[in-house]
Amino acid sequence: MADFGLYDYQEEVVQRALQRENTIIWMPTGGGKTRAAVYVAKRHLETTPGGKVAVLVNKVHLVDQHYSKEFRPRLEMDWKVVAVSGDCDEKDFFGCVVKDYHLIICTAQILENALASPEMGKHVELTDFSLLIIDECHHTHKKGVYNKIMRRYLEKKLKGETRLPQVLGLTASPGTGGAKTLPKAVEHVLEICANLDSAIVSSKRCAHKLEARVPTPTKKFDIIDRRPQDPFGDHLKFMMFMIHEYIGSELKLREMGTQEYEADVVELEKTGVSLQDRRMAQCALHLRQYNDALLINDTLRMLDAFCSLEAFYKAKQAFDEIDIFLLGLFQENQGELKTLASNARFENPKMDKLQSTLLEQFQPAKKSKGILFCKTRKSAHCLDDWVRNNPALQTAGIKAAILTGAGNTLSHMTQNEQKGTIQQFRGDTLNLLISTSVAEEGLDIQQCNLVVRYGLLTNEIAQQQATGRARATDSVYSVVATAGSREERREHVNDYLKGLTGRAIAEVQEMTPRDFRKKISELQQEAVLESMLAENKKIKKRSCYDAAQIRLLCRNCFEPVAFANHIKVIDGVHYVNVNKAFKGHYSTGGQVNLGKTFEDWEPGRTVSCAKCSKEWGMEMKYKKFALLPNLAIKNFALDTPEGRVTVKKWKDVKFTVDDFNFTKYCKENYPSFRTCDLE
């Protein structure tokens, strides 16, 4: 092991894995879990005829990081190693890739898709692998993709399958699962162990060496007093009270400018839709925007809050007298709001504190790199604009960029954009990442000496992961928060929970092998049974109504526009309306550009209600032939035999959506269609 460059504590934690036991390696961020996993993979391939290793990650950018920094440099001389992510073609031939390579690094979703796929070139079985390495394995719970994969594993195990792969999990903290007591925390750790069919191991003999090796950043609370005056926020609340009065009903809503108020108005909008009360529904939507502005005002600049509200109203059109009142209210107060937002006397003191925190580290004689964690993509963009237009920060040489999650919507980054930003941060082009939670786990930047948590309310796992991004010597972990705020209190609670996690793991490790196996077996049988019951419940839910009984209405104007039996699903993801008459209910807008290409389809124009202009989704051109309206169910209300309801996602509907039949669609819509036209 010494010739591989492992430290004593790494050698200690891999021993049971080298004996082919299923194990979870628990080591702090920066302790070298990935390097230990590379060694286990190497020894496994050396000693296993026909060995096949899958390394699973939960973030796209970690695919390339593990491939280029760890596995490929140390294994490619003797073994064929490949990285597969969502932006490469190999994912569509995953089964073929598995046959051709010894070690495959991919996102867990790609493996899950391949396990579920009936296509010969894509499909794989768990038994095709001899070792599964699961990074950030504390996510193996509830409905996460790691747990879906391990449910397949456990079902096979309980049926007597003996050719299952060895499992190696990696985590800096399994957390307590929300538990506040030791017995409940122990129960959570055991559930993680059961889900992964693994024992949890950590360094004991060499713990002192591990502690000395892993840098612990200096933690500081950069606390500011509450705003003495907030005329901008007060004016927003005055406008919200006017909307309350306009609704006319007695409202029981919690404090404005809080997440609780947001939850209340979300429910109020649903109530308005179900009661066919457009005034209530629309007012609730506008109240949510005002509440968002209050939340932004509490965290960012007043102008950021104002611009957020202004952008919302720029896109709104008046449909009836309700819209005229709501639009008029904003327009009448727009000038006053802008004046208040521009008054530096009342600016958010958090921004000054954040500036001083950054300037402490970014000094001319000090080469610094930092990560500024914030809550939302909108916050990241606002903070980036603030940094770029802040003379003091620019003079200090701060070169910032945004890092947010990858996805298929315009507000997400593409995978290539993520990769490019991380590469620039590793080099000298950038020295500050303004990031959402996407960078909390796994991002390895040795020179990073500052982590700032700004306006965040998260659990103990996220806190420890973020702390671990500060890898440099004499690094700093800063919490910028208002005195007595929930963010400050939660940070202290997370410190207590970190200690509770350690005690829970120690108690699990002290169990006798017999008691541990017995408990794990019980939990696994319960988990598989619960999974089966949940699947049966899901099937039963989907057959609650006949799709022909369900009518879709525009969620904004309540115009009936379609029946649910006209909705078909493509690839389990895209829900399209195949009825020709539906074209009379929508209008199209600008071309949608998602910044990436797809195998069987391409985006078209936006699709909106012809009556009130509410956006419903977008066109999709399927197989370069069928132009179909691809609809988001959250933009519709559903009239059911039991009344009017709303759902956020298609998976929540209580009727069955049939698969789209491309050949049938073409024959019905293009009488001269011949199958050879597609060739």
XYZ file of C-alpha atoms in Angstrom:
679
model
C 0.000 0.000 0.000
C 2.882 2.340 0.731
C 3.917 2.340 -2.933
C 0.393 3.540 -3.776
C 0.784 6.529 -1.471
C -1.832 5.696 1.154
C -1.549 7.163 4.626
C -1.798 4.908 7.676
C -5.386 5.911 8.362
C -6.387 5.164 4.747
C -4.784 1.716 4.986
C -6.720 1.136 8.184
C -10.166 1.944 6.762
C -9.804 -0.178 3.583
C -8.914 -3.443 5.329
C -12.432 -4.859 5.484
C -13.158 -3.784 1.903
C -10.024 -5.662 0.771
C -11.538 -8.737 2.422
C -14.545 -8.216 0.086
C -16.841 -7.049 2.868
C -19.462 -4.422 2.088
C -18.317 -1.308 3.930
C -18.993 2.403 4.316
C -15.838 4.467 4.806
C -16.584 7.364 7.131
C -13.831 9.970 7.054
C -13.885 13.765 7.180
C -13.825 15.797 3.995
C -10.214 16.044 2.867
C -9.269 12.751 4.516
C -8.719 10.966 1.214
C -11.773 8.710 0.876
C -11.579 8.771 -2.910
C -7.884 7.798 -2.953
C -8.705 4.896 -0.621
C -11.502 3.855 -2.997
C -9.103 3.926 -5.955
C -6.833 1.524 -4.102
C -9.726 -0.824 -3.313
C -10.758 -0.725 -7.002
C -7.181 -1.501 -8.077
C -6.812 -4.479 -5.737
C -10.288 -5.683 -6.706
C -9.476 -5.675 -10.428
C -6.140 -7.368 -9.765
C -7.721 -10.205 -7.791
C -11.111 -10.644 -9.495
C -11.207 -12.452 -12.851
C -13.538 -10.510 -15.138
C -13.923 -7.813 -12.472
C -16.107 -4.839 -13.319
C -16.279 -1.677 -11.196
C -18.897 1.102 -11.249
C -18.114 4.368 -9.458
C -21.325 6.271 -8.797
C -21.515 9.996 -8.049
C -24.463 12.282 -7.357
C -23.203 15.464 -9.068
C -22.264 15.770 -12.743
C -19.035 17.699 -12.147
C -17.745 14.897 -9.901
C -17.680 12.480 -12.854
C -14.858 14.374 -14.526
C -13.115 15.169 -11.235
C -12.918 11.521 -10.148
C -11.958 10.416 -13.642
C -9.228 12.957 -14.372
C -7.783 13.487 -10.874
C -8.032 10.056 -9.242
C -9.049 6.931 -11.144
C -7.581 7.435 -14.625
C -4.081 8.581 -13.537
C -3.675 5.575 -11.217
C -5.425 2.812 -13.148
C -5.273 3.497 -16.889
C -1.900 1.787 -17.349
C -3.486 -1.588 -16.588
C -7.229 -1.101 -16.893
C -9.682 0.553 -19.257
C -11.358 3.453 -17.449
C -14.204 5.592 -18.812
C -16.310 8.527 -17.597
C -19.968 8.668 -18.648
C -22.174 11.692 -17.978
C -25.401 13.095 -19.365
C -23.750 15.176 -22.072
C -21.944 12.279 -23.774
C -23.309 9.713 -26.241
C -21.990 6.723 -24.273
C -24.941 6.956 -21.886
C -27.261 5.737 -24.670
C -25.078 2.632 -25.157
C -24.273 2.093 -21.510
C -24.589 -1.687 -21.754
C -21.995 -1.769 -24.522
C -19.694 0.546 -22.548
C -19.874 -1.741 -19.504
C -18.788 -4.695 -21.628
C -15.823 -2.783 -23.078
C -14.387 -1.167 -19.915
C -13.128 -2.380 -16.545
C -14.108 0.696 -14.517
C -16.954 3.080 -15.301
C -17.481 6.405 -13.529
C -20.970 7.833 -13.966
C -23.814 9.622 -12.267
C -26.118 7.275 -10.393
C -29.039 8.290 -12.610
C -27.274 6.930 -15.690
C -26.896 3.530 -14.040
C -30.512 3.587 -12.831
C -31.713 4.463 -16.347
C -29.692 1.583 -17.761
C -31.030 -0.862 -15.159
C -34.596 0.161 -16.098
C -34.040 0.294 -19.869
C -35.325 -2.548 -22.091
C -32.943 -1.560 -24.932
C -30.252 -4.156 -25.536
C -27.384 -1.704 -26.059
C -28.292 0.312 -22.973
C -29.543 -2.256 -20.452
C -27.343 -3.624 -17.682
C -27.911 -5.793 -14.631
C -26.412 -5.247 -11.190
C -24.822 -8.670 -11.567
C -22.767 -7.294 -14.488
C -20.653 -5.547 -11.834
C -18.392 -7.007 -9.177
C -17.864 -3.772 -7.199
C -20.048 -0.677 -6.693
C -18.332 2.392 -5.242
C -20.928 4.915 -4.081
C -19.653 8.435 -3.445
C -21.497 10.653 -0.928
C -23.398 7.524 0.065
C -25.337 9.262 2.863
C -27.819 10.076 0.082
C -28.849 6.399 0.012
C -32.216 6.954 1.641
C -35.854 7.782 0.904
C -36.562 8.265 -2.826
C -33.013 9.201 -3.873
C -31.527 7.527 -6.945
C -28.850 5.764 -4.868
C -31.615 4.143 -2.854
C -33.487 3.094 -6.004
C -30.389 1.240 -7.150
C -29.840 -0.343 -3.741
C -33.507 -1.356 -3.530
C -32.905 -3.437 -6.652
C -29.856 -4.881 -4.915
C -31.758 -5.732 -1.716
C -34.650 -7.304 -3.624
C -32.207 -9.590 -5.406
C -30.387 -10.360 -2.148
C -33.605 -11.302 -0.337
C -34.526 -13.578 -3.261
C -31.251 -15.461 -2.783
C -29.131 -13.928 -5.561
C -25.482 -14.655 -4.731
C -23.681 -12.888 -7.602
C -24.275 -9.383 -6.336
C -21.458 -6.823 -6.429
C -19.428 -5.820 -3.417
C -20.466 -2.374 -2.113
C -18.108 0.375 -0.963
C -19.744 3.582 0.292
C -17.922 6.858 0.948
C -19.194 9.620 3.231
C -17.956 12.465 5.391
C -21.158 12.317 7.441
C -24.269 10.135 7.348
C -25.973 12.778 9.512
C -28.730 12.077 12.011
C -31.670 12.090 9.597
C -33.289 14.907 11.543
C -32.963 13.051 14.865
C -32.167 15.040 17.999
C -31.642 12.076 20.349
C -28.985 9.365 20.380
C -31.374 6.371 19.950
C -33.006 7.988 16.901
C -29.625 8.970 15.463
C -28.416 5.369 15.893
C -31.554 4.198 14.096
C -30.777 6.529 11.184
C -27.173 5.298 10.874
C -28.408 1.701 10.923
C -30.895 2.501 8.153
C -28.085 3.894 5.985
C -26.057 0.742 6.704
C -29.056 -1.449 5.840
C -29.776 0.448 2.625
C -26.157 -0.055 1.544
C -25.960 -3.598 2.986
C -22.740 -2.447 4.638
C -20.934 -1.953 7.942
C -19.567 1.516 8.694
C -15.819 1.809 9.335
C -13.608 4.684 10.427
C -10.045 5.207 11.591
C -9.456 4.258 15.226
C -5.792 3.287 15.573
C -4.600 6.150 13.344
C -7.291 8.688 14.195
C -4.740 11.112 15.648
C -2.791 11.089 12.354
C -5.972 11.705 10.381
C -6.881 14.620 12.628
C -3.432 16.124 12.191
C -3.522 15.648 8.427
C -6.950 17.125 7.684
C -6.980 20.914 8.020
C -9.790 22.333 10.123
C -10.696 25.871 9.055
C -11.107 28.596 11.612
C -14.825 29.092 12.106
C -16.050 32.628 12.605
C -19.499 34.127 12.937
C -19.732 37.450 11.114
C -22.861 38.690 12.848
C -24.659 41.964 12.214
C -27.458 43.694 14.055
C -30.891 43.923 12.558
C -31.689 46.870 10.298
C -32.775 49.792 12.447
C -34.958 51.069 9.588
C -36.283 49.357 6.468
C -38.639 51.742 4.631
C -38.405 49.702 1.411
C -39.505 46.518 3.176
C -42.202 48.424 5.074
C -43.616 49.762 1.808
C -43.738 46.252 0.330
C -45.695 45.085 3.384
C -48.086 48.038 3.043
C -48.831 46.925 -0.546
C -49.313 43.331 0.619
C -51.868 44.462 3.213
C -53.763 46.228 0.424
C -53.895 42.928 -1.502
C -55.117 41.167 1.664
C -57.990 43.650 1.867
C -58.776 43.238 -1.835
C -59.163 39.457 -1.442
C -62.036 40.164 0.922
C -61.848 36.891 2.872
C -60.535 36.546 6.406
C -56.959 35.361 5.968
C -54.836 33.499 8.503
C -51.345 34.076 7.159
C -48.122 34.050 9.113
C -45.450 36.753 9.255
C -44.603 38.430 5.954
C -41.080 37.955 4.642
C -40.743 34.375 5.925
C -40.775 30.890 4.401
C -43.898 30.203 6.473
C -45.757 33.037 4.773
C -44.682 31.653 1.399
C -46.102 28.233 2.327
C -49.372 29.906 3.364
C -49.850 31.794 0.096
C -48.990 28.689 -1.942
C -51.879 26.935 -0.197
C -54.071 30.008 -0.636
C -53.535 29.897 -4.410
C -54.490 26.210 -4.493
C -57.614 26.988 -2.474
C -58.514 29.768 -4.902
C -58.182 27.423 -7.868
C -60.224 24.654 -6.231
C -62.978 27.156 -5.286
C -62.863 28.697 -8.791
C -62.083 31.988 -7.040
C -59.734 33.710 -9.470
C -59.361 36.767 -7.238
C -57.997 34.669 -4.379
C -55.765 32.584 -6.657
C -54.224 35.552 -8.491
C -53.745 37.635 -5.367
C -51.944 34.701 -3.753
C -49.564 34.452 -6.727
C -48.765 38.166 -6.477
C -48.362 37.990 -2.702
C -45.754 35.275 -3.209
C -43.777 37.595 -5.479
C -43.901 40.365 -2.874
C -42.793 37.895 -0.221
C -39.911 36.800 -2.461
C -38.928 40.470 -2.709
C -38.947 40.729 1.096
C -36.740 37.631 1.378
C -34.325 39.069 -1.200
C -34.360 42.410 0.620
C -33.353 40.581 3.805
C -30.381 38.872 2.126
C -29.275 40.976 -0.848
C -29.530 44.568 -2.075
C -32.802 46.471 -2.074
C -32.401 46.985 -5.829
C -32.195 43.210 -6.308
C -35.566 42.888 -4.589
C -37.019 45.731 -6.642
C -35.707 44.324 -9.942
C -37.129 40.893 -9.117
C -40.581 42.400 -8.603
C -40.258 44.644 -11.645
C -39.313 41.702 -13.880
C -42.407 39.810 -12.700
C -44.736 42.680 -13.569
C -43.075 43.374 -16.921
C -44.102 39.891 -18.036
C -47.703 40.210 -16.752
C -50.686 41.161 -18.889
C -54.100 42.269 -17.668
C -56.782 39.666 -18.328
C -59.620 41.096 -16.218
C -60.324 43.634 -13.471
C -58.379 41.530 -10.935
C -55.210 41.838 -13.001
C -55.904 45.531 -13.582
C -56.002 46.102 -9.795
C -52.819 44.093 -9.120
C -50.865 45.607 -12.013
C -52.141 49.064 -11.122
C -51.067 48.665 -7.492
C -47.486 47.961 -8.538
C -47.395 50.664 -11.205
C -48.726 53.281 -8.784
C -46.019 52.404 -6.263
C -43.206 51.559 -8.674
C -41.579 54.988 -8.519
C -41.663 55.141 -4.720
C -40.228 51.627 -4.438
C -37.368 52.467 -6.805
C -36.561 55.650 -4.884
C -36.475 53.767 -1.579
C -34.396 50.939 -3.085
C -31.828 53.458 -4.326
C -31.331 55.123 -0.931
C -27.948 53.909 0.373
C -28.854 54.986 3.940
C -31.157 51.999 4.262
C -29.053 49.400 2.424
C -28.841 45.862 3.781
C -26.047 45.770 6.423
C -25.370 42.123 5.543
C -23.830 43.259 2.276
C -21.285 45.458 4.105
C -20.422 42.576 6.410
C -20.027 40.227 3.453
C -17.765 42.750 1.764
C -15.506 43.049 4.826
C -15.398 39.251 5.194
C -14.203 38.874 1.606
C -11.689 41.726 1.864
C -10.101 40.157 4.964
C -8.966 37.232 2.806
C -8.559 38.832 -0.609
C -5.594 41.094 0.076
C -2.833 42.160 -2.360
C -0.129 40.155 -0.546
C -2.333 37.073 -0.162
C -3.258 34.675 -2.952
C -6.739 33.532 -2.003
C -9.492 31.339 -3.392
C -12.956 31.199 -1.915
C -16.458 29.787 -2.296
C -19.476 31.903 -1.389
C -22.469 29.639 -0.768
C -25.961 31.068 -1.194
C -29.466 29.646 -1.314
C -30.852 30.101 -4.837
C -29.750 30.591 -8.429
C -31.300 34.060 -8.305
C -29.177 34.917 -5.247
C -26.055 33.663 -7.025
C -26.717 35.924 -10.008
C -27.423 38.941 -7.799
C -24.264 38.389 -5.749
C -22.210 37.986 -8.923
C -23.530 41.322 -10.195
C -22.739 42.919 -6.819
C -19.142 41.632 -6.864
C -18.567 42.781 -10.455
C -19.879 46.273 -9.710
C -18.244 46.712 -6.307
C -15.130 48.932 -6.628
C -13.539 47.693 -3.376
C -13.903 44.025 -4.344
C -12.617 44.667 -7.857
C -9.625 46.567 -6.490
C -8.903 43.561 -4.254
C -8.620 41.468 -7.410
C -11.686 39.300 -6.916
C -12.588 37.442 -10.107
C -15.917 35.732 -9.553
C -18.196 33.356 -11.444
C -21.422 31.500 -10.747
C -21.696 27.734 -10.212
C -25.234 26.335 -10.066
C -26.882 23.023 -10.852
C -27.009 21.501 -14.319
C -30.376 20.942 -15.978
C -32.586 21.343 -19.047
C -34.090 24.733 -18.268
C -32.830 28.198 -19.129
C -32.078 29.015 -15.480
C -29.718 26.040 -15.116
C -26.114 25.812 -16.245
C -25.165 23.259 -18.887
C -22.733 20.515 -17.910
C -20.070 22.076 -20.136
C -20.576 25.453 -18.458
C -20.149 23.821 -15.053
C -16.990 22.038 -16.181
C -15.526 25.208 -17.672
C -16.192 27.252 -14.525
C -14.594 24.637 -12.257
C -11.524 24.402 -14.507
C -11.126 28.189 -14.430
C -11.417 28.118 -10.622
C -8.766 25.400 -10.386
C -6.480 27.631 -12.435
C -5.835 31.345 -12.026
C -8.695 32.745 -14.108
C -11.161 32.782 -11.186
C -10.644 33.064 -7.441
C -14.228 33.195 -6.137
C -17.087 30.804 -6.849
C -20.582 32.034 -6.033
C -22.405 28.755 -5.692
C -25.593 27.056 -4.672
C -25.364 23.679 -2.887
C -23.971 22.031 -6.048
C -20.400 22.769 -4.865
C -20.904 21.593 -1.275
C -20.062 17.971 -1.965
C -16.880 16.590 -3.471
C -15.414 19.677 -5.121
C -11.666 19.349 -4.495
C -9.745 22.639 -4.702
C -6.643 22.346 -2.534
C -5.914 26.091 -2.632
C -9.374 27.127 -1.359
C -8.840 29.073 1.877
C -12.244 30.733 2.387
C -15.779 29.388 2.609
C -18.628 31.798 3.304
C -22.156 30.671 4.138
C -24.546 33.485 3.279
C -28.253 33.423 4.046
C -28.372 29.634 4.347
C -30.464 27.386 6.547
C -29.263 23.797 6.047
C -28.581 20.577 7.928
C -25.421 19.281 9.593
C -24.353 17.266 6.526
C -24.383 20.328 4.254
C -22.528 22.308 6.917
C -19.758 19.710 7.196
C -19.535 19.336 3.432
C -19.222 23.094 2.954
C -16.617 23.326 5.732
C -14.603 20.688 3.902
C -14.272 22.850 0.799
C -11.744 24.988 2.722
C -8.729 22.749 2.107
C -5.815 25.201 2.420
C -3.755 25.752 5.570
C -5.045 28.599 7.787
C -8.371 28.623 5.937
C -11.508 30.355 7.217
C -15.146 29.236 7.392
C -17.420 32.248 7.840
C -21.127 32.425 8.628
C -22.607 35.807 7.714
C -25.951 36.214 9.467
C -28.158 38.576 11.432
C -27.900 38.407 15.216
C -30.401 35.919 16.634
C -31.519 34.792 13.173
C -32.585 31.252 12.321
C -29.417 30.909 10.221
C -27.179 31.699 13.201
C -29.105 29.394 15.538
C -29.123 26.576 12.993
C -25.356 26.785 12.601
C -24.945 26.152 16.335
C -27.470 23.287 16.236
C -25.519 21.725 13.369
C -22.410 21.712 15.555
C -24.340 19.738 18.189
C -25.682 17.345 15.544
C -22.167 16.702 14.251
C -21.211 15.428 17.704
C -24.414 13.387 17.901
C -23.603 11.742 14.556
C -20.189 10.680 15.863
C -21.690 9.150 19.004
C -24.332 7.308 16.966
C -21.719 5.815 14.630
C -19.583 4.743 17.600
C -22.585 2.954 19.120
C -23.303 1.144 15.837
C -19.650 0.103 15.543
C -19.750 -1.318 19.082
C -22.633 -3.686 18.269
C -21.725 -7.360 18.129
C -21.548 -8.733 14.564
C -24.535 -10.955 15.297
C -26.711 -8.111 16.639
C -25.664 -5.861 13.764
C -26.518 -8.454 11.083
C -29.844 -9.217 12.754
C -30.836 -5.556 12.887
C -29.698 -4.925 9.314
C -31.669 -7.931 8.054
C -34.831 -6.697 9.806
C -34.444 -3.206 8.376
C -33.841 -4.531 4.865
C -36.937 -6.710 4.903
C -38.989 -3.750 6.169
C -37.536 -1.473 3.489
C -38.282 -3.859 0.621
C -41.822 -4.442 1.916
C -42.403 -0.679 2.235
C -41.087 -0.224 -1.297
C -43.503 -2.830 -2.659
C -46.437 -1.279 -0.796
C -45.490 2.181 -2.067
C -45.340 0.891 -5.647
C -48.768 -0.756 -5.290
C -50.141 2.475 -3.842
C -48.677 4.405 -6.758
C -50.301 2.050 -9.288
C -53.630 2.254 -7.442
C -53.385 6.057 -7.357
C -52.790 6.182 -11.111
C -56.003 4.223 -11.723
C -58.188 6.407 -9.497
C -59.883 8.066 -12.487
C -60.377 7.338 -16.144
C -58.301 9.912 -18.045
C -61.338 10.720 -20.219
C -63.110 11.981 -17.066
C -60.427 14.580 -16.325
C -60.506 18.015 -17.884
C -57.501 20.347 -17.978
C -58.059 24.074 -17.467
C -55.627 26.950 -17.751
C -54.525 27.665 -14.200
C -54.678 31.409 -14.803
C -58.006 32.038 -16.566
C -59.746 28.675 -15.826
C -60.525 28.149 -19.517
C -61.204 24.421 -20.260
C -58.643 23.408 -22.896
C -58.165 19.625 -22.991
C -59.125 16.200 -21.715
C -56.490 14.073 -19.977
C -56.877 11.148 -22.383
C -55.361 13.363 -25.082
C -52.111 13.514 -23.063
C -49.434 10.960 -23.956
C -45.986 10.496 -22.454
C -42.703 10.204 -24.384
C -39.788 8.370 -22.744
C -41.525 8.674 -19.377
C -40.630 12.374 -19.239
C -42.360 14.509 -21.893
C -46.136 14.903 -21.583
C -47.630 16.013 -24.889
C -51.139 16.726 -26.153
C -51.834 14.775 -29.374
C -55.312 16.199 -30.079
C -55.373 18.352 -33.256
C -58.087 20.599 -31.788
C -55.760 21.602 -28.947
C -53.916 23.931 -31.352
C -56.857 26.320 -31.147
C -56.237 26.812 -27.420
C -52.620 27.943 -27.486
C -50.333 30.439 -29.154
C -46.587 30.162 -29.644
C -43.869 32.609 -28.682
C -40.087 32.762 -28.939
C -37.756 29.885 -29.748
C -36.551 27.955 -26.697
C -32.792 27.394 -26.504
C -31.701 24.920 -23.846
C -28.005 25.087 -24.679
C -27.685 21.375 -25.429
C -28.880 18.779 -27.918
C -30.972 15.648 -27.386
C -31.059 12.336 -29.188
C -34.685 12.153 -30.396
C -36.053 15.653 -29.998
C -35.334 19.346 -30.119
C -37.119 22.275 -28.444
C -39.442 24.536 -30.421
C -41.219 27.700 -29.328
C -42.900 28.542 -26.041
C -46.557 27.531 -25.718
C -49.045 29.842 -23.957
C -52.785 30.076 -23.356
C -54.454 31.768 -26.329
C -56.945 33.467 -24.020
C -54.799 34.865 -21.185
C -51.178 34.286 -22.358
C -50.165 32.122 -19.377
C -47.163 30.034 -20.365
C -47.917 26.301 -20.457
C -44.699 24.763 -21.735
C -42.952 24.479 -25.086
C -43.168 22.743 -28.417
C -40.961 19.734 -29.008
C -40.064 18.348 -32.415
C -39.925 14.588 -31.929
C -37.850 12.484 -34.336
C -37.656 15.559 -36.626
C -41.233 14.864 -37.696
C -43.881 15.420 -35.017
C -44.292 18.944 -33.599
C -46.016 18.507 -30.228
C -46.978 20.814 -27.327
C -44.996 19.599 -24.289
C -46.956 20.691 -21.212
C -46.078 21.304 -17.557
C -48.981 20.122 -15.399
C -48.262 22.802 -12.763
C -49.678 25.342 -15.236
C -53.111 23.688 -15.287
C -56.005 22.938 -12.973
C -57.722 19.551 -13.164
C -61.474 19.064 -12.997
C -62.017 15.596 -11.497
C -65.150 13.736 -10.351
C -64.230 14.867 -6.809
C -63.661 18.521 -7.614
C -60.993 20.832 -8.946
C -57.395 20.138 -7.930
C -53.835 21.131 -8.805
C -50.621 19.089 -8.856
C -46.973 20.108 -9.191
C -45.744 17.190 -11.274
C -47.207 14.668 -13.679
C -46.243 11.809 -11.357
C -48.844 13.137 -8.902
C -51.884 12.815 -11.206
C -54.523 10.227 -10.343
C -55.017 8.793 -13.816
C -52.935 6.715 -16.195
C -51.084 8.481 -19.000
C -50.505 6.181 -21.980
C -47.228 6.072 -23.886
C -46.974 8.080 -27.087
C -47.276 5.910 -30.221
C -45.226 7.664 -32.887
C -46.382 5.538 -35.829
C -50.046 5.883 -34.861
C -49.672 9.647 -34.452
C -48.098 10.042 -37.892
C -50.763 7.925 -39.595
C -53.567 9.905 -37.945
C -52.073 13.324 -38.659
C -50.397 12.716 -42.005
C -52.634 10.522 -44.226
C -49.875 10.079 -46.814
C -47.429 8.924 -44.127
C -45.348 5.847 -44.875
C -42.949 4.166 -42.449
C -40.161 4.524 -45.012
C -40.504 8.339 -44.742
C -38.634 8.101 -41.443
C -35.717 6.194 -42.865
